[in-house]
Coordinates of C-alpha atoms in Angstrom, one line a residue:
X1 CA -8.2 12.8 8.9
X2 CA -6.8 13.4 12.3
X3 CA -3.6 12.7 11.8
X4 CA -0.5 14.7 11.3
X5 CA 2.5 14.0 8.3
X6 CA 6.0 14.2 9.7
X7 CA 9.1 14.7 7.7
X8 CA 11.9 12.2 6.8
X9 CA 13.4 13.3 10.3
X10 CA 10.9 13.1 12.6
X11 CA 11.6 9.7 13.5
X12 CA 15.1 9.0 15.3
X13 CA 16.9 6.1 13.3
X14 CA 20.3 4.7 13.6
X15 CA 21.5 4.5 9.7
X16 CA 23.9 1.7 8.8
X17 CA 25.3 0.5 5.2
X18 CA 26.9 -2.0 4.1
X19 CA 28.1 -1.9 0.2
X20 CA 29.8 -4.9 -1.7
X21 CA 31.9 -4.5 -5.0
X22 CA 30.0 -7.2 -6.6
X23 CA 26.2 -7.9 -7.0
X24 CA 24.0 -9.5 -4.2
X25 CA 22.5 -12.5 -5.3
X26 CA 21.0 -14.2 -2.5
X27 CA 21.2 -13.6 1.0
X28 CA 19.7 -14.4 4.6
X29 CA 18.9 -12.3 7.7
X30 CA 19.6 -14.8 11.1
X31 CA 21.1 -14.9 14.5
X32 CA 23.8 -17.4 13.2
X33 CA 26.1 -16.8 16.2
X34 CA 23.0 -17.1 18.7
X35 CA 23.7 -13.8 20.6
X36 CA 20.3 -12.8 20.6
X37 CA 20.8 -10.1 17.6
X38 CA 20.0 -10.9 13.7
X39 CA 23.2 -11.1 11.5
X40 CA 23.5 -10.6 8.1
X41 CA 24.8 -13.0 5.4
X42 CA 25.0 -12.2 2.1
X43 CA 26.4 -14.0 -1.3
X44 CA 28.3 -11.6 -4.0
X45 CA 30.1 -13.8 -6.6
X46 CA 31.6 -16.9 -5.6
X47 CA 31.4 -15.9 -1.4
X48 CA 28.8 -15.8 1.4
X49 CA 29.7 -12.6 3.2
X50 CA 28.9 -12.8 6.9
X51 CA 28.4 -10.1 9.0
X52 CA 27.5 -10.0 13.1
X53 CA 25.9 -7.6 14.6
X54 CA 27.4 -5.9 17.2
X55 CA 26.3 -2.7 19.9
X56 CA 27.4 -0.1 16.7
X57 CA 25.0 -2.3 14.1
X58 CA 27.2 -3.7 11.4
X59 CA 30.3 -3.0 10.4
X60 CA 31.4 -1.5 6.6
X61 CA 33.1 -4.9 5.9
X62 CA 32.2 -8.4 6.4
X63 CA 33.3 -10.0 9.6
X64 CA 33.9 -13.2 7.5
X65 CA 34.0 -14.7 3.7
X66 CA 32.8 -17.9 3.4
X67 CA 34.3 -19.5 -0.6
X68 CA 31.7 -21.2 -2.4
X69 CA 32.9 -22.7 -5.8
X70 CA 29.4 -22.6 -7.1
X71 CA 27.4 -19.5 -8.2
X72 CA 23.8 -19.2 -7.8
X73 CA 23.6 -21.2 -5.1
X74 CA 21.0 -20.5 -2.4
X75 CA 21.7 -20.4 1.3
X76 CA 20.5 -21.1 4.7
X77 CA 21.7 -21.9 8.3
X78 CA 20.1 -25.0 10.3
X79 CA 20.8 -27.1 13.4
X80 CA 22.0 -30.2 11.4
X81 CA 25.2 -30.6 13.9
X82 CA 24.4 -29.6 17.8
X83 CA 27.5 -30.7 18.4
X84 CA 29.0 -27.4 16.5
X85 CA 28.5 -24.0 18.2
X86 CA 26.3 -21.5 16.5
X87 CA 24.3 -22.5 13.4
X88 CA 25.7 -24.2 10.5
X89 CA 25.9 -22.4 7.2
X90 CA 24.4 -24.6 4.1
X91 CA 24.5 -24.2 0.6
X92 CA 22.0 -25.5 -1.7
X93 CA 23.0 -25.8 -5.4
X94 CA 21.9 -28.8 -8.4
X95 CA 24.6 -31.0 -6.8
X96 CA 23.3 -31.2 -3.2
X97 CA 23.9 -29.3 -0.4
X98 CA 26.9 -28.1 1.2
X99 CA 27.4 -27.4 4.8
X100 CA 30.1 -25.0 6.8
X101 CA 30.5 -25.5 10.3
X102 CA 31.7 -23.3 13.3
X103 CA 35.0 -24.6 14.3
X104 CA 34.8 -22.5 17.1
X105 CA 36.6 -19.6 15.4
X106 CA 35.6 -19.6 11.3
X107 CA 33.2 -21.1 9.2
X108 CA 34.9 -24.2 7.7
X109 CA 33.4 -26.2 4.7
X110 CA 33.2 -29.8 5.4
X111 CA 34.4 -32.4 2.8
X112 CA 32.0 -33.4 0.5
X113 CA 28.5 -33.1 0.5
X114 CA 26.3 -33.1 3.1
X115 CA 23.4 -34.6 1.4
X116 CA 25.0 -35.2 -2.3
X117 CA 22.1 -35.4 -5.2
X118 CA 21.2 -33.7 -8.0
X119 CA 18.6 -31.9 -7.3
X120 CA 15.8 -30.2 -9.3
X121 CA 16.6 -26.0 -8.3
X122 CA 13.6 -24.2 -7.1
X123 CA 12.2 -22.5 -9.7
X124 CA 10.4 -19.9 -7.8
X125 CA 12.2 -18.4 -4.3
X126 CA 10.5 -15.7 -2.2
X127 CA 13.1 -13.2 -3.2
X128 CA 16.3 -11.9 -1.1
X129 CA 17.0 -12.8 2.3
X130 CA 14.4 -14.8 2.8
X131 CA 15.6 -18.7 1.6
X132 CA 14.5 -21.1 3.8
X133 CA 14.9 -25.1 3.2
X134 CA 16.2 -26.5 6.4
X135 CA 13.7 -26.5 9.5
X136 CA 12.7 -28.5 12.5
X137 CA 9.7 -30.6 11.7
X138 CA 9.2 -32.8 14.7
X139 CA 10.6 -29.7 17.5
X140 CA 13.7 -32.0 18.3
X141 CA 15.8 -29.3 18.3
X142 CA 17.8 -30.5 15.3
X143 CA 16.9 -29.5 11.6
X144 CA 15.4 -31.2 8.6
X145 CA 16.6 -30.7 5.2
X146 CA 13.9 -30.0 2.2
X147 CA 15.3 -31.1 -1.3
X148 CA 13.1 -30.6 -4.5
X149 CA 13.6 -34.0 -6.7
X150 CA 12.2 -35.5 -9.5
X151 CA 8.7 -33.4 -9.2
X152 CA 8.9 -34.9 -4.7
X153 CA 9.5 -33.3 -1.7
X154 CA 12.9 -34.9 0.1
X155 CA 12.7 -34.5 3.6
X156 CA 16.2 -35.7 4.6
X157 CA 16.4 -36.6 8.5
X158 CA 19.1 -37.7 10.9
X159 CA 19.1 -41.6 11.7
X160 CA 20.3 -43.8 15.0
X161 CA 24.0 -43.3 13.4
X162 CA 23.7 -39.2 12.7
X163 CA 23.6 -39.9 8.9
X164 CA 21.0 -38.0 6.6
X165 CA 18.8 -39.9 5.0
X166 CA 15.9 -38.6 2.5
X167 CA 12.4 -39.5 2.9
X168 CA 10.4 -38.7 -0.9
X169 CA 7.0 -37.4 -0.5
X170 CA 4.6 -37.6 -3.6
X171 CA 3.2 -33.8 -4.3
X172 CA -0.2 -34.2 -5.8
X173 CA -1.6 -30.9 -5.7
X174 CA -1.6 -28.2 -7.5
X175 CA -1.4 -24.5 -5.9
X176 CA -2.4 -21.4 -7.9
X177 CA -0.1 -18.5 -8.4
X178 CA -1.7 -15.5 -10.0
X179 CA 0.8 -12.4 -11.4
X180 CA -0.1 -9.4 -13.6
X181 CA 1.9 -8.7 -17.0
X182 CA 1.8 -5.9 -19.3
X183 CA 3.8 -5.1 -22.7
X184 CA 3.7 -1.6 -24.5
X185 CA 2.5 -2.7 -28.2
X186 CA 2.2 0.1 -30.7
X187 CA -1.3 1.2 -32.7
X188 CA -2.3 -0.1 -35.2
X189 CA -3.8 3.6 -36.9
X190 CA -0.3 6.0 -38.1
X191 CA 1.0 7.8 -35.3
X192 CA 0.9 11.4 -34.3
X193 CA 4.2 12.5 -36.2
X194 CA 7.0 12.0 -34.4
X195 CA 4.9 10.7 -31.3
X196 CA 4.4 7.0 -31.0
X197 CA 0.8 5.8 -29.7
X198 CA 1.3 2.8 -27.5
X199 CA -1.5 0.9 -26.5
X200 CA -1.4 -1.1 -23.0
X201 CA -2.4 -5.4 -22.6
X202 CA -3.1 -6.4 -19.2
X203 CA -2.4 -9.8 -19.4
X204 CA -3.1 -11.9 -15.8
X205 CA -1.3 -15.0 -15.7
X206 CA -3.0 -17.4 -13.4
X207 CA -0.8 -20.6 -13.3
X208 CA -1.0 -23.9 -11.4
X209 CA 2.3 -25.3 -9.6
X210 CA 2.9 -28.5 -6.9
X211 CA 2.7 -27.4 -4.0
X212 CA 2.9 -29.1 0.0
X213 CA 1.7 -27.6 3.0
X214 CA 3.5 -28.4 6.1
X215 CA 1.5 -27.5 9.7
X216 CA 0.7 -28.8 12.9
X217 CA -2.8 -29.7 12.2
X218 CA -3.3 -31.7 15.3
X219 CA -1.5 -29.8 18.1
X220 CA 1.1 -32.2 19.0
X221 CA 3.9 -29.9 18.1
X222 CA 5.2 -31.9 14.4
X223 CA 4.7 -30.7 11.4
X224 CA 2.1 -32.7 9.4
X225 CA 1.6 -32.4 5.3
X226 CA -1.2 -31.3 3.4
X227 CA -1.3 -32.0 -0.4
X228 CA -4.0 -33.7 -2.3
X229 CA -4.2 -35.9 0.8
X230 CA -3.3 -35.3 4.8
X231 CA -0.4 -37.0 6.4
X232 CA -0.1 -36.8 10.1
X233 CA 3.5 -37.2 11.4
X234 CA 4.0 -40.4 13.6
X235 CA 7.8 -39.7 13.4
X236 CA 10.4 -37.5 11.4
X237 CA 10.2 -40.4 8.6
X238 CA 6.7 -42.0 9.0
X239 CA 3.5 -39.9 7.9
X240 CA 0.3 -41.6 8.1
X241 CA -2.7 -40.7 6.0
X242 CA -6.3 -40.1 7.2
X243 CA -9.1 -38.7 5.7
X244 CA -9.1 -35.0 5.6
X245 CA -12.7 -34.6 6.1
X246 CA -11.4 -35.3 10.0
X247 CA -10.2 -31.8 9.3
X248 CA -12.8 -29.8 7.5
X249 CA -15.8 -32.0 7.4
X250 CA -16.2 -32.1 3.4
X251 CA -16.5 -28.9 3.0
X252 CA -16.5 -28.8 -0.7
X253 CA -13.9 -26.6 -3.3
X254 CA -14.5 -25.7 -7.0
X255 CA -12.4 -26.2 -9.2
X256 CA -9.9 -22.9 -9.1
X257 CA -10.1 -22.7 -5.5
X258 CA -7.6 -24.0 -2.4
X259 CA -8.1 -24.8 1.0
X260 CA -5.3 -23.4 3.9
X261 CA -6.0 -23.7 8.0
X262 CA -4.7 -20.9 10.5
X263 CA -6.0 -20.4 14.0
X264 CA -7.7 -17.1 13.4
X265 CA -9.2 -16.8 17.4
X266 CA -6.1 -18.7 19.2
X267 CA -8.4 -21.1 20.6
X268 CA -5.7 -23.8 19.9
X269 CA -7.9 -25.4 16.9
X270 CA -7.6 -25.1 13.2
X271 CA -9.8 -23.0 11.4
X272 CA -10.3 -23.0 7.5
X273 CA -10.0 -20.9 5.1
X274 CA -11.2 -21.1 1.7
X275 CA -9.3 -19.4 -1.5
X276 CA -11.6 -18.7 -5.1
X277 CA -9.0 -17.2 -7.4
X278 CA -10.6 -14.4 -9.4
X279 CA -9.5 -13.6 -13.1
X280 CA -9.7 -9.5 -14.2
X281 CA -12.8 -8.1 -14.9
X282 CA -15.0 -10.7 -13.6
X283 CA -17.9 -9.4 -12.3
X284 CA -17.0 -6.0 -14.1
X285 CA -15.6 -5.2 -10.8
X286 CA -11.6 -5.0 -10.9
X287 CA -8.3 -4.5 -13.3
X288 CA -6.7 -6.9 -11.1
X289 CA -6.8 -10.9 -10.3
X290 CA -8.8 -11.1 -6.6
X291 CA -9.4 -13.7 -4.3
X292 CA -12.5 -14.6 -2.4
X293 CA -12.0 -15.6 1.3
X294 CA -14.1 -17.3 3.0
X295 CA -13.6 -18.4 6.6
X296 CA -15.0 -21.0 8.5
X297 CA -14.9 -20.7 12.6
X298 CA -14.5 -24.3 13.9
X299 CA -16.5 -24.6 16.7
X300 CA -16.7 -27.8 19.7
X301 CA -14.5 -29.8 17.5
X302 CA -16.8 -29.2 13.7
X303 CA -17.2 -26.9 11.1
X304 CA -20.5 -26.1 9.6
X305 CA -21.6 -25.9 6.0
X306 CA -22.1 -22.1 5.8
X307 CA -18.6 -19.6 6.5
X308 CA -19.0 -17.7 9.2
X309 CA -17.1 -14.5 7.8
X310 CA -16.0 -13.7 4.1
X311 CA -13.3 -11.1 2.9
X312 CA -11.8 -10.4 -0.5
X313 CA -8.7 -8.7 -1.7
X314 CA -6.7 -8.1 -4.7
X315 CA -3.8 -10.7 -5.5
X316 CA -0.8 -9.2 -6.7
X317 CA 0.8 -8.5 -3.3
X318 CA 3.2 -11.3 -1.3
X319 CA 1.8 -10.3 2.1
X320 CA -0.1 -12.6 4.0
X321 CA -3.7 -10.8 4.3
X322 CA -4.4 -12.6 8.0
X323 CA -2.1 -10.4 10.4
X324 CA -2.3 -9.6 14.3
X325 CA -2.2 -6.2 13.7
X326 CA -3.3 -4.7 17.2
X327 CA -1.0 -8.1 19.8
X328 CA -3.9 -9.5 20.7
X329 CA -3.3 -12.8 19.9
X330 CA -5.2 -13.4 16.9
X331 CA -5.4 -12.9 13.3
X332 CA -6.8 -9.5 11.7
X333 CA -7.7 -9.6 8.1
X334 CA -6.2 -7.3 5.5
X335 CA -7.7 -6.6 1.9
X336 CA -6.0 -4.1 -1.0
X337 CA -8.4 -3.4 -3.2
X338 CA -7.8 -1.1 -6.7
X339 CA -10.5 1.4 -6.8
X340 CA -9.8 1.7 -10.6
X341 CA -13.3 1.2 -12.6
X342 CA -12.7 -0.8 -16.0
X343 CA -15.3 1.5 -17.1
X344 CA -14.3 4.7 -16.2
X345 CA -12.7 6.6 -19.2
X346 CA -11.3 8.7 -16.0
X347 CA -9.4 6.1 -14.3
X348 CA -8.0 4.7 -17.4
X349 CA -6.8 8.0 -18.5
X350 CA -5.0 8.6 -15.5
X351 CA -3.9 5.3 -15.6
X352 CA -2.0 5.3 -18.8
X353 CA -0.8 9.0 -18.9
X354 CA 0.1 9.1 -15.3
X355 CA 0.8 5.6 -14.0
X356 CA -0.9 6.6 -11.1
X357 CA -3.3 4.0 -9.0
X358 CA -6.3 4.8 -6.7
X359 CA -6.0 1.8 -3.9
X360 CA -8.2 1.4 -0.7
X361 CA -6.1 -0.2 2.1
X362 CA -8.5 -1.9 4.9
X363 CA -7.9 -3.5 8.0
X364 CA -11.1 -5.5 9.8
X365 CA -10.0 -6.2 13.4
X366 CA -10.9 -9.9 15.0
X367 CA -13.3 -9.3 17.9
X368 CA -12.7 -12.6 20.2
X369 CA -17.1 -11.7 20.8
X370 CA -18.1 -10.4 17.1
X371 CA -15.5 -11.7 15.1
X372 CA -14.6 -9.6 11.9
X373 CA -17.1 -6.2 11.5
X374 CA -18.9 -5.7 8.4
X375 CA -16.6 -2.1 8.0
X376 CA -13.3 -1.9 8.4
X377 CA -11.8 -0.5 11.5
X378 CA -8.8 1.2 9.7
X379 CA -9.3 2.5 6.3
X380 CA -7.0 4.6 3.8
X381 CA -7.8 5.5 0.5
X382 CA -4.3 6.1 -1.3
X383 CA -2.2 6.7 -4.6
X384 CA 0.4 4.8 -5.8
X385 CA 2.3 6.5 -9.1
X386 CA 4.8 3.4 -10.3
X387 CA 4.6 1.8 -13.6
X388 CA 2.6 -0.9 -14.3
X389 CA 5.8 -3.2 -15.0
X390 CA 7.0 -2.3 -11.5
X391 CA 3.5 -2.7 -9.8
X392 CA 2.6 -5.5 -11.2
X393 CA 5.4 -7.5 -9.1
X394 CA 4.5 -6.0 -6.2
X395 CA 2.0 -3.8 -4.8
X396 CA 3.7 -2.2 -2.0
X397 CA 1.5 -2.3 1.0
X398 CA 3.2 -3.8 4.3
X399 CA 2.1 -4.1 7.7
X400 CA 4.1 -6.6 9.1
X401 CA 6.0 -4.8 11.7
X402 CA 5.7 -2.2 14.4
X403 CA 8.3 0.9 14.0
X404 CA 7.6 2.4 16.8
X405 CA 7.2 -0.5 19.4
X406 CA 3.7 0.9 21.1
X407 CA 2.5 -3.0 20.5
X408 CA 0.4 -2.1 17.2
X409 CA 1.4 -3.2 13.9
X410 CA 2.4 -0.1 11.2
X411 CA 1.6 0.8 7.7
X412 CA 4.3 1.2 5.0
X413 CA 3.2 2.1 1.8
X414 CA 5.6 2.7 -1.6
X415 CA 3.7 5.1 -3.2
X416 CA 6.4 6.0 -5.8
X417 CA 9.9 5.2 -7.0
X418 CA 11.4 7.3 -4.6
X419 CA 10.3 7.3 -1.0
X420 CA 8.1 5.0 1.3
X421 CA 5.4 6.1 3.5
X422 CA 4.9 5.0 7.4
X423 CA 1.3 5.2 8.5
X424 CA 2.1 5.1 12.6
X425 CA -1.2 2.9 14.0
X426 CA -2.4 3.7 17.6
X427 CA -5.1 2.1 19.2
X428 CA -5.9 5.7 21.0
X429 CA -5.9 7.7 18.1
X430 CA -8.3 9.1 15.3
X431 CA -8.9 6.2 13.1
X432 CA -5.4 4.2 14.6
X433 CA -3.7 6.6 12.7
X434 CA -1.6 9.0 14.9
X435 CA 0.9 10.3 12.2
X436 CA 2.7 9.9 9.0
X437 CA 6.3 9.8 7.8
X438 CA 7.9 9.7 4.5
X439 CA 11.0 7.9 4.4
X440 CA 13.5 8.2 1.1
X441 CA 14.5 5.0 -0.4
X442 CA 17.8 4.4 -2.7
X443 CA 17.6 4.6 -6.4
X444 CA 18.1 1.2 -7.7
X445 CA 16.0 -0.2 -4.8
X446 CA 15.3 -4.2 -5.8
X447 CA 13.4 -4.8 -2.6
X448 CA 12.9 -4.1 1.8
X449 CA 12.6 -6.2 4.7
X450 CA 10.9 -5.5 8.1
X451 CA 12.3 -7.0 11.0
X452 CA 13.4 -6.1 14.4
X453 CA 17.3 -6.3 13.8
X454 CA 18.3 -5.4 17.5
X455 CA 15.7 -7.0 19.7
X456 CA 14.8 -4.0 21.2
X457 CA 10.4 -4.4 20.3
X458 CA 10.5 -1.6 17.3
X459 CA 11.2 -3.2 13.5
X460 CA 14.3 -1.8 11.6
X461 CA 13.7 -1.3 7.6
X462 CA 16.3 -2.8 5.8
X463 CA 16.6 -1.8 1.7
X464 CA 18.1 -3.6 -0.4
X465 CA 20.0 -2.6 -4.1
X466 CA 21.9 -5.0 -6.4
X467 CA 25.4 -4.2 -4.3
X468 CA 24.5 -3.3 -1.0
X469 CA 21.9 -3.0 1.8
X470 CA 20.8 -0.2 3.9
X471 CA 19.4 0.0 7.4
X472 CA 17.6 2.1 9.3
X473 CA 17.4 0.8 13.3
X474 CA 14.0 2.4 15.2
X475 CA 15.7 3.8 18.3

């Protein structure tokens, strides 16, 4: 294929662990200190465990424990005192939230709470290290805080007088979340003695839950809202409605379908994107829940009936499919698609006594000229041999960072239990793909990051099991 596979130690990495005696629960990857370099904070039992990054990477043991008194509380940092240096260290649990600030030494808890509530708990999170519920919406360099309560959105602000006081926002749409189950269920013809025939049910769950989209839909740098209405942001408290055919011109959704905006060419307008949710099977055409994408360009200040480009991919993966992939500026697509046939007695076969999966992995490049191309510009037919329980969570195709720092996004693929694959992208090269590497990933692996630790342009791979998290820094 014109590229060449590598061993684990081709690539130079800087190895770093960091092991706890009790189980990770929740955790957070931010510059907290504000020296340019992520940290790492981490809650085991009842304590955050902080830990700064320093020229070595991170130390063995934590550079500070914050006490919580609450388990299974989520956490995040935020701007909510500029007053304190570094970023304060909130806790969000059924009671409220809880904020530690930087008494120029240690993080101290301050009495009470800083927004006290009870508080409906978020019942879905986007996994480890990734908790987010404090964020500027109105870029006035302090932070908003985001409380789910009695089926609204919160939106706590400072006043005049510094104190926090919650705004409730209606949510009146409903977002579709599709996941794949499966369950081993025994035949129901006598067994092979001593052997046990188990039979397989696919079972897609395709469920509706509130959602709220926050985003800057008219350039003025606030975040406005999106639910079953649009709400423009006059000020951090007052949102005023108008009629969201402003936005997308009436461009009509089925039933099943939803409706996002992303500047796709950076032309500094909103262009839409429309979702159709796709059960198994339909059409005969896949084992797994897929999306239609269709994309409509918005051109001198309108969008026209027909989309001007349409993708599809499969929908059991948590990666965003729009991705600049090559740094120019705008968004690439990328579609997954299982190239199991539900008719094939082949593919099932290998399926069930294998668990092995025949995926195509494509990447259509945004022309600023053509747009998307009819073919993809980088495309890899692969196998991934996990169980179905395990795959169905995830399936483990990433191309969110850039290893090697040569300004083009790479491809990591978890082809198996043990290991991870790195597809090196390069413009120059044989189908962008200059080489591969295989990378060995710990045992009781619960889930990876990708993100560029260090600062210095290349992303570090962070792996994370249930006590500990290890790093590998691109050098």
């Amino acid at each position: 294929m014109g590229f060449s596979f590598l061993p684990s130690d081709a690539q130079i990495w800087k190895k770093n662990e960091i092991l706890l005696s009790e189980d990770i629960s929740d955790g957070l990857i931010e510059d907290i200190n504000k020296d340019g370099k992520k940290d790492l904070l981490l809650i085991a039992g009842n304590f955050v465990n902080i830990f700064f990054q320093n020229e070595r990477g991170f130390s063995g043991i934590p550079d500070e424990r914050v006490y919580y008194d609450l388990l299974g509380e989520y956490i995040d940092v935020g701007e909510v005192d500029p007053l304190s240096p570094g970023l304060e260290l909130l806790g969000l649990s059924e009671k409220g939230v809880k904020c530690f600030h930087n008494d120029g030494s240690h993080y101290v808890e301050r009495p009470g709470y800083l927004v006290s509530a009870k508080v409906d708990m978020p019942e879905y999170m986007l996994g480890p290290l990734v908790s987010d519920f404090a964020f500027d919406i109105n870029s006035d360099g302090q932070d908003e805080i985001f409380l789910l309560k009695d089926n609204k959105i919160h939106i706590c602000a400072s006043n005049n007088l510094g104190q926090l006081i919650a705004f409730p926002i209606d949510i009146a749409d409903k977002l579709l979340i599709c996941s794949l189950q499966s369950k081993a269920q025994i035949e129901t013809r006598p067994p092979t003695k001593g052997v046990n025939n188990p039979s397989f049910l696919y079972q897609p769950s395709i469920r509706e839950e509130n959602f709220i989209f926050l985003q800057d839909f008219n350039s003025d740098g606030r975040l406005d809202l999106a639910s079953k209405g649009l709400h423009l942001q006059e000020s951090k408290s007052l949102f005023r409605s108008v009629d969201p055919s402003s936005i997308d011109s009436k461009i009509p959704i089925d039933k099943g379908s939803f409706k996002f905006y992303l500047d796709i060419d950076r032309d500094g307008s909103l262009d839409l994107i429309l979702i159709e949710v796709k059960d198994i099977f339909t059409q005969n055409i896949n084992v797994f829940p897929f999306a239609k994408v269709f994309i409509y360009m918005k051109k001198n200040g309108r969008f026209v009936q027909t989309p001007d480009f349409f993708q599809k991919t499969i929908l059991v993966s948590d990666q965003p499919p729009f991705v600049d992939v090559d740094g120019d500026g705008d968004l690439d697509f990328i579609s997954v698609w299982s190239e199991i046939t539900p008719g094939s007695k082949e593919d099932i076969l290998q399926v069930l006594l294998e668990s092995t999966w025949n995926f195509a992995f494509r990447c259509y490049l945004f022309n600023k000229d053509k747009g998307y191309s009819i073919r993809p510009d980088i495309y890899l037919q692969t196998k991934i041999k996990q169980d179905i329980s395990q795959l169905s969570m995830e399936i483990p195709f990433d191309i969110s960072g850039d290893i090697d720092g040569n300004g083009t996004h790479d491809l990591i693929i978890r082809k198996d239990s043990e290991s991870v694959y790195i597809y090196f992208l390069d413009l120059k090269a044989k189908k962008y793909i200059a080489m591969v590497k295989r990378l060995d990933t710990p045992v009781d692996l619960k889930g990876y990051q990708i993100v560029d630790l260090d600062r210095n342009g290349k992303s570090d791979l962070l792996f994370l099991t249930h006590n500990g998290v290890h790093i590998y820094f691109s050098i």
